[in-house]
PDB file of N, CA and C in Angstrom:
ATOM      1  N   MET A   1      83.117  84.168 118.852  1.00  0.00           N
ATOM      2  CA  MET A   1      83.218  85.131 119.955  1.00  0.00           C
ATOM      3  C   MET A   1      82.765  86.473 119.054  1.00  0.00           C
ATOM      4  N   TYR A   2      83.187  86.554 117.881  1.00  0.00           N
ATOM      5  CA  TYR A   2      83.100  87.882 117.230  1.00  0.00           C
ATOM      6  C   TYR A   2      81.725  87.930 116.501  1.00  0.00           C
ATOM      7  N   GLN A   3      81.135  87.120 116.281  1.00  0.00           N
ATOM      8  CA  GLN A   3      79.891  86.941 115.782  1.00  0.00           C
ATOM      9  C   GLN A   3      78.825  87.339 116.728  1.00  0.00           C
ATOM     10  N   HIS A   4      79.125  87.554 117.960  1.00  0.00           N
ATOM     11  CA  HIS A   4      78.363  88.260 118.953  1.00  0.00           C
ATOM     12  C   HIS A   4      78.114  89.664 118.963  1.00  0.00           C
ATOM     13  N   ILE A   5      79.386  90.287 118.284  1.00  0.00           N
ATOM     14  CA  ILE A   5      79.680  91.684 118.088  1.00  0.00           C
ATOM     15  C   ILE A   5      78.970  92.108 116.734  1.00  0.00           C
ATOM     16  N   TYR A   6      79.631  91.562 115.808  1.00  0.00           N
ATOM     17  CA  TYR A   6      79.523  91.651 114.456  1.00  0.00           C
ATOM     18  C   TYR A   6      78.617  90.463 113.722  1.00  0.00           C
ATOM     19  N   GLU A   7      77.924  90.989 112.615  1.00  0.00           N
ATOM     20  CA  GLU A   7      77.289  89.775 112.157  1.00  0.00           C
ATOM     21  C   GLU A   7      77.649  89.444 110.685  1.00  0.00           C
ATOM     22  N   GLU A   8      78.986  89.172 110.892  1.00  0.00           N
ATOM     23  CA  GLU A   8      79.926  88.680 109.845  1.00  0.00           C
ATOM     24  C   GLU A   8      80.460  87.395 110.096  1.00  0.00           C
ATOM     25  N   ALA A   9      81.039  86.583 109.295  1.00  0.00           N
ATOM     26  CA  ALA A   9      81.719  85.757 109.471  1.00  0.00           C
ATOM     27  C   ALA A   9      82.872  85.863 110.232  1.00  0.00           C
ATOM     28  N   GLU A  10      83.516  84.988 111.183  1.00  0.00           N
ATOM     29  CA  GLU A  10      84.741  85.207 111.938  1.00  0.00           C
ATOM     30  C   GLU A  10      85.772  85.212 111.104  1.00  0.00           C
ATOM     31  N   SER A  11      85.862  84.629 109.839  1.00  0.00           N
ATOM     32  CA  SER A  11      86.988  84.708 109.224  1.00  0.00           C
ATOM     33  C   SER A  11      87.079  86.221 108.402  1.00  0.00           C
ATOM     34  N   GLU A  12      85.789  86.657 108.186  1.00  0.00           N
ATOM     35  CA  GLU A  12      86.051  88.026 107.660  1.00  0.00           C
ATOM     36  C   GLU A  12      86.405  89.091 108.547  1.00  0.00           C
ATOM     37  N   VAL A  13      86.024  88.857 109.642  1.00  0.00           N
ATOM     38  CA  VAL A  13      86.306  89.539 111.030  1.00  0.00           C
ATOM     39  C   VAL A  13      87.782  89.602 111.202  1.00  0.00           C
ATOM     40  N   ASN A  14      88.575  88.267 111.106  1.00  0.00           N
ATOM     41  CA  ASN A  14      89.750  88.208 111.278  1.00  0.00           C
ATOM     42  C   ASN A  14      90.697  88.949 110.295  1.00  0.00           C
ATOM     43  N   ASN A  15      90.345  88.895 109.142  1.00  0.00           N
ATOM     44  CA  ASN A  15      90.877  89.327 108.197  1.00  0.00           C
ATOM     45  C   ASN A  15      91.149  90.953 108.075  1.00  0.00           C
ATOM     46  N   ARG A  16      89.871  91.225 108.583  1.00  0.00           N
ATOM     47  CA  ARG A  16      89.872  92.953 108.707  1.00  0.00           C
ATOM     48  C   ARG A  16      90.607  93.398 109.744  1.00  0.00           C
ATOM     49  N   ILE A  17      90.798  92.438 110.951  1.00  0.00           N
ATOM     50  CA  ILE A  17      91.687  92.822 112.152  1.00  0.00           C
ATOM     51  C   ILE A  17      93.001  92.778 111.767  1.00  0.00           C
ATOM     52  N   TYR A  18      93.510  91.655 110.997  1.00  0.00           N
ATOM     53  CA  TYR A  18      94.791  91.514 110.500  1.00  0.00           C
ATOM     54  C   TYR A  18      95.114  92.676 109.410  1.00  0.00           C
ATOM     55  N   GLY A  19      94.221  93.240 108.665  1.00  0.00           N
ATOM     56  CA  GLY A  19      94.483  94.452 107.885  1.00  0.00           C
ATOM     57  C   GLY A  19      94.694  95.660 108.650  1.00  0.00           C
ATOM     58  N   LEU A  20      93.816  95.987 109.850  1.00  0.00           N
ATOM     59  CA  LEU A  20      94.012  97.055 110.569  1.00  0.00           C
ATOM     60  C   LEU A  20      95.193  96.941 111.270  1.00  0.00           C
ATOM     61  N   ILE A  21      95.777  95.812 111.879  1.00  0.00           N
ATOM     62  CA  ILE A  21      97.227  95.681 112.456  1.00  0.00           C
ATOM     63  C   ILE A  21      98.155  95.901 111.778  1.00  0.00           C
ATOM     64  N   LYS A  22      97.980  95.759 110.273  1.00  0.00           N
ATOM     65  CA  LYS A  22      99.275  95.418 109.301  1.00  0.00           C
ATOM     66  C   LYS A  22      99.438  97.232 109.078  1.00  0.00           C
ATOM     67  N   ASN A  23      98.420  97.882 109.014  1.00  0.00           N
ATOM     68  CA  ASN A  23      98.261  99.191 108.717  1.00  0.00           C
ATOM     69  C   ASN A  23      98.977 100.196 109.846  1.00  0.00           C
ATOM     70  N   LEU A  24      98.585  99.750 111.071  1.00  0.00           N
ATOM     71  CA  LEU A  24      99.099 100.323 112.286  1.00  0.00           C
ATOM     72  C   LEU A  24     100.524 100.066 112.237  1.00  0.00           C
ATOM     73  N   ARG A  25     101.123  98.804 112.059  1.00  0.00           N
ATOM     74  CA  ARG A  25     102.529  98.650 111.958  1.00  0.00           C
ATOM     75  C   ARG A  25     103.088  99.427 111.264  1.00  0.00           C
ATOM     76  N   LYS A  26     102.624  99.615 109.894  1.00  0.00           N
ATOM     77  CA  LYS A  26     103.480 100.639 108.912  1.00  0.00           C
ATOM     78  C   LYS A  26     103.812 101.917 109.453  1.00  0.00           C
ATOM     79  N   LYS A  27     102.511 102.288 110.083  1.00  0.00           N
ATOM     80  CA  LYS A  27     102.531 103.689 110.816  1.00  0.00           C
ATOM     81  C   LYS A  27     103.699 103.842 111.770  1.00  0.00           C
ATOM     82  N   ILE A  28     103.820 103.029 112.791  1.00  0.00           N
ATOM     83  CA  ILE A  28     104.479 103.079 114.000  1.00  0.00           C
ATOM     84  C   ILE A  28     105.731 102.392 114.177  1.00  0.00           C
ATOM     85  N   GLU A  29     105.896 101.349 113.399  1.00  0.00           N
ATOM     86  CA  GLU A  29     107.072 100.687 113.571  1.00  0.00           C
ATOM     87  C   GLU A  29     108.027 100.966 113.018  1.00  0.00           C
ATOM     88  N   GLU A  30     109.468 101.029 113.069  1.00  0.00           N
ATOM     89  CA  GLU A  30     110.679 101.269 112.259  1.00  0.00           C
ATOM     90  C   GLU A  30     110.736 100.316 111.229  1.00  0.00           C
ATOM     91  N   ASN A  31     110.502  99.125 111.365  1.00  0.00           N
ATOM     92  CA  ASN A  31     110.510  98.120 110.268  1.00  0.00           C
ATOM     93  C   ASN A  31     109.573  97.145 110.604  1.00  0.00           C
ATOM     94  N   PRO A  32     108.282  97.313 110.005  1.00  0.00           N
ATOM     95  CA  PRO A  32     107.049  96.509 110.171  1.00  0.00           C
ATOM     96  C   PRO A  32     107.352  95.196 109.951  1.00  0.00           C
ATOM     97  N   GLU A  33     108.193  94.288 109.179  1.00  0.00           N
ATOM     98  CA  GLU A  33     108.437  93.129 108.960  1.00  0.00           C
ATOM     99  C   GLU A  33     108.938  92.551 110.469  1.00  0.00           C
ATOM    100  N   THR A  34     109.650  93.195 111.272  1.00  0.00           N
ATOM    101  CA  THR A  34     110.124  92.759 112.803  1.00  0.00           C
ATOM    102  C   THR A  34     109.609  93.782 113.604  1.00  0.00           C
ATOM    103  N   PRO A  35     108.381  93.580 114.066  1.00  0.00           N
ATOM    104  CA  PRO A  35     107.424  94.827 115.158  1.00  0.00           C
ATOM    105  C   PRO A  35     108.028  94.639 116.210  1.00  0.00           C
ATOM    106  N   HIS A  36     108.177  95.735 116.805  1.00  0.00           N
ATOM    107  CA  HIS A  36     108.744  95.763 118.250  1.00  0.00           C
ATOM    108  C   HIS A  36     107.482  96.264 119.131  1.00  0.00           C
ATOM    109  N   TYR A  37     106.692  96.994 118.845  1.00  0.00           N
ATOM    110  CA  TYR A  37     105.675  97.543 119.389  1.00  0.00           C
ATOM    111  C   TYR A  37     104.371  96.546 119.509  1.00  0.00           C
ATOM    112  N   ILE A  38     103.874  96.249 118.437  1.00  0.00           N
ATOM    113  CA  ILE A  38     102.580  95.417 118.424  1.00  0.00           C
ATOM    114  C   ILE A  38     103.166  93.829 118.137  1.00  0.00           C
ATOM    115  N   GLU A  39     103.032  93.084 119.340  1.00  0.00           N
ATOM    116  CA  GLU A  39     103.634  91.703 119.208  1.00  0.00           C
ATOM    117  C   GLU A  39     102.173  90.855 119.220  1.00  0.00           C
ATOM    118  N   THR A  40     102.356  89.890 118.049  1.00  0.00           N
ATOM    119  CA  THR A  40     101.462  88.977 117.921  1.00  0.00           C
ATOM    120  C   THR A  40     101.379  87.755 118.992  1.00  0.00           C
ATOM    121  N   ILE A  41     100.311  87.555 119.570  1.00  0.00           N
ATOM    122  CA  ILE A  41     100.231  86.390 120.388  1.00  0.00           C
ATOM    123  C   ILE A  41      99.385  85.233 119.793  1.00  0.00           C
ATOM    124  N   ARG A  42      99.998  84.394 119.257  1.00  0.00           N
ATOM    125  CA  ARG A  42      99.412  83.160 118.516  1.00  0.00           C
ATOM    126  C   ARG A  42      98.140  82.878 119.370  1.00  0.00           C
ATOM    127  N   GLY A  43      97.024  82.529 118.678  1.00  0.00           N
ATOM    128  CA  GLY A  43      96.037  81.947 119.204  1.00  0.00           C
ATOM    129  C   GLY A  43      95.131  82.664 120.361  1.00  0.00           C
ATOM    130  N   VAL A  44      95.996  83.942 120.698  1.00  0.00           N
ATOM    131  CA  VAL A  44      95.241  84.959 121.374  1.00  0.00           C
ATOM    132  C   VAL A  44      94.700  86.331 120.957  1.00  0.00           C
ATOM    133  N   GLY A  45      95.936  86.838 120.214  1.00  0.00           N
ATOM    134  CA  GLY A  45      95.709  88.219 119.622  1.00  0.00           C
ATOM    135  C   GLY A  45      97.071  89.044 119.345  1.00  0.00           C
ATOM    136  N   TYR A  46      96.694  90.353 119.969  1.00  0.00           N
ATOM    137  CA  TYR A  46      97.909  91.081 119.834  1.00  0.00           C
ATOM    138  C   TYR A  46      98.148  91.721 121.091  1.00  0.00           C
ATOM    139  N   ARG A  47      99.270  92.327 121.259  1.00  0.00           N
ATOM    140  CA  ARG A  47      99.793  92.935 122.409  1.00  0.00           C
ATOM    141  C   ARG A  47     100.589  94.107 122.114  1.00  0.00           C
ATOM    142  N   PHE A  48     100.457  95.290 122.787  1.00  0.00           N
ATOM    143  CA  PHE A  48     101.211  96.497 122.746  1.00  0.00           C
ATOM    144  C   PHE A  48     102.469  96.324 123.774  1.00  0.00           C
ATOM    145  N   ARG A  49     103.565  96.521 123.320  1.00  0.00           N
ATOM    146  CA  ARG A  49     104.758  96.747 124.293  1.00  0.00           C
ATOM    147  C   ARG A  49     105.316  98.134 124.093  1.00  0.00           C
ATOM    148  N   ALA A  50     105.649  98.679 125.275  1.00  0.00           N
ATOM    149  CA  ALA A  50     106.144  99.652 125.267  1.00  0.00           C
ATOM    150  C   ALA A  50     107.702 100.077 125.273  1.00  0.00           C
TER     151      ALA A  50
END
């Protein structure tokens, strides 16, 4: 799926997205180890909870 958008391997894109989400959690979450706002949905992606 990502290969249609990016010309990189899917694992490289997944690692980049994971890094972006991790940095975002550091900025907006009170405790990034137990996130409240950015929820991980296994096998699907991420969801923002208000």
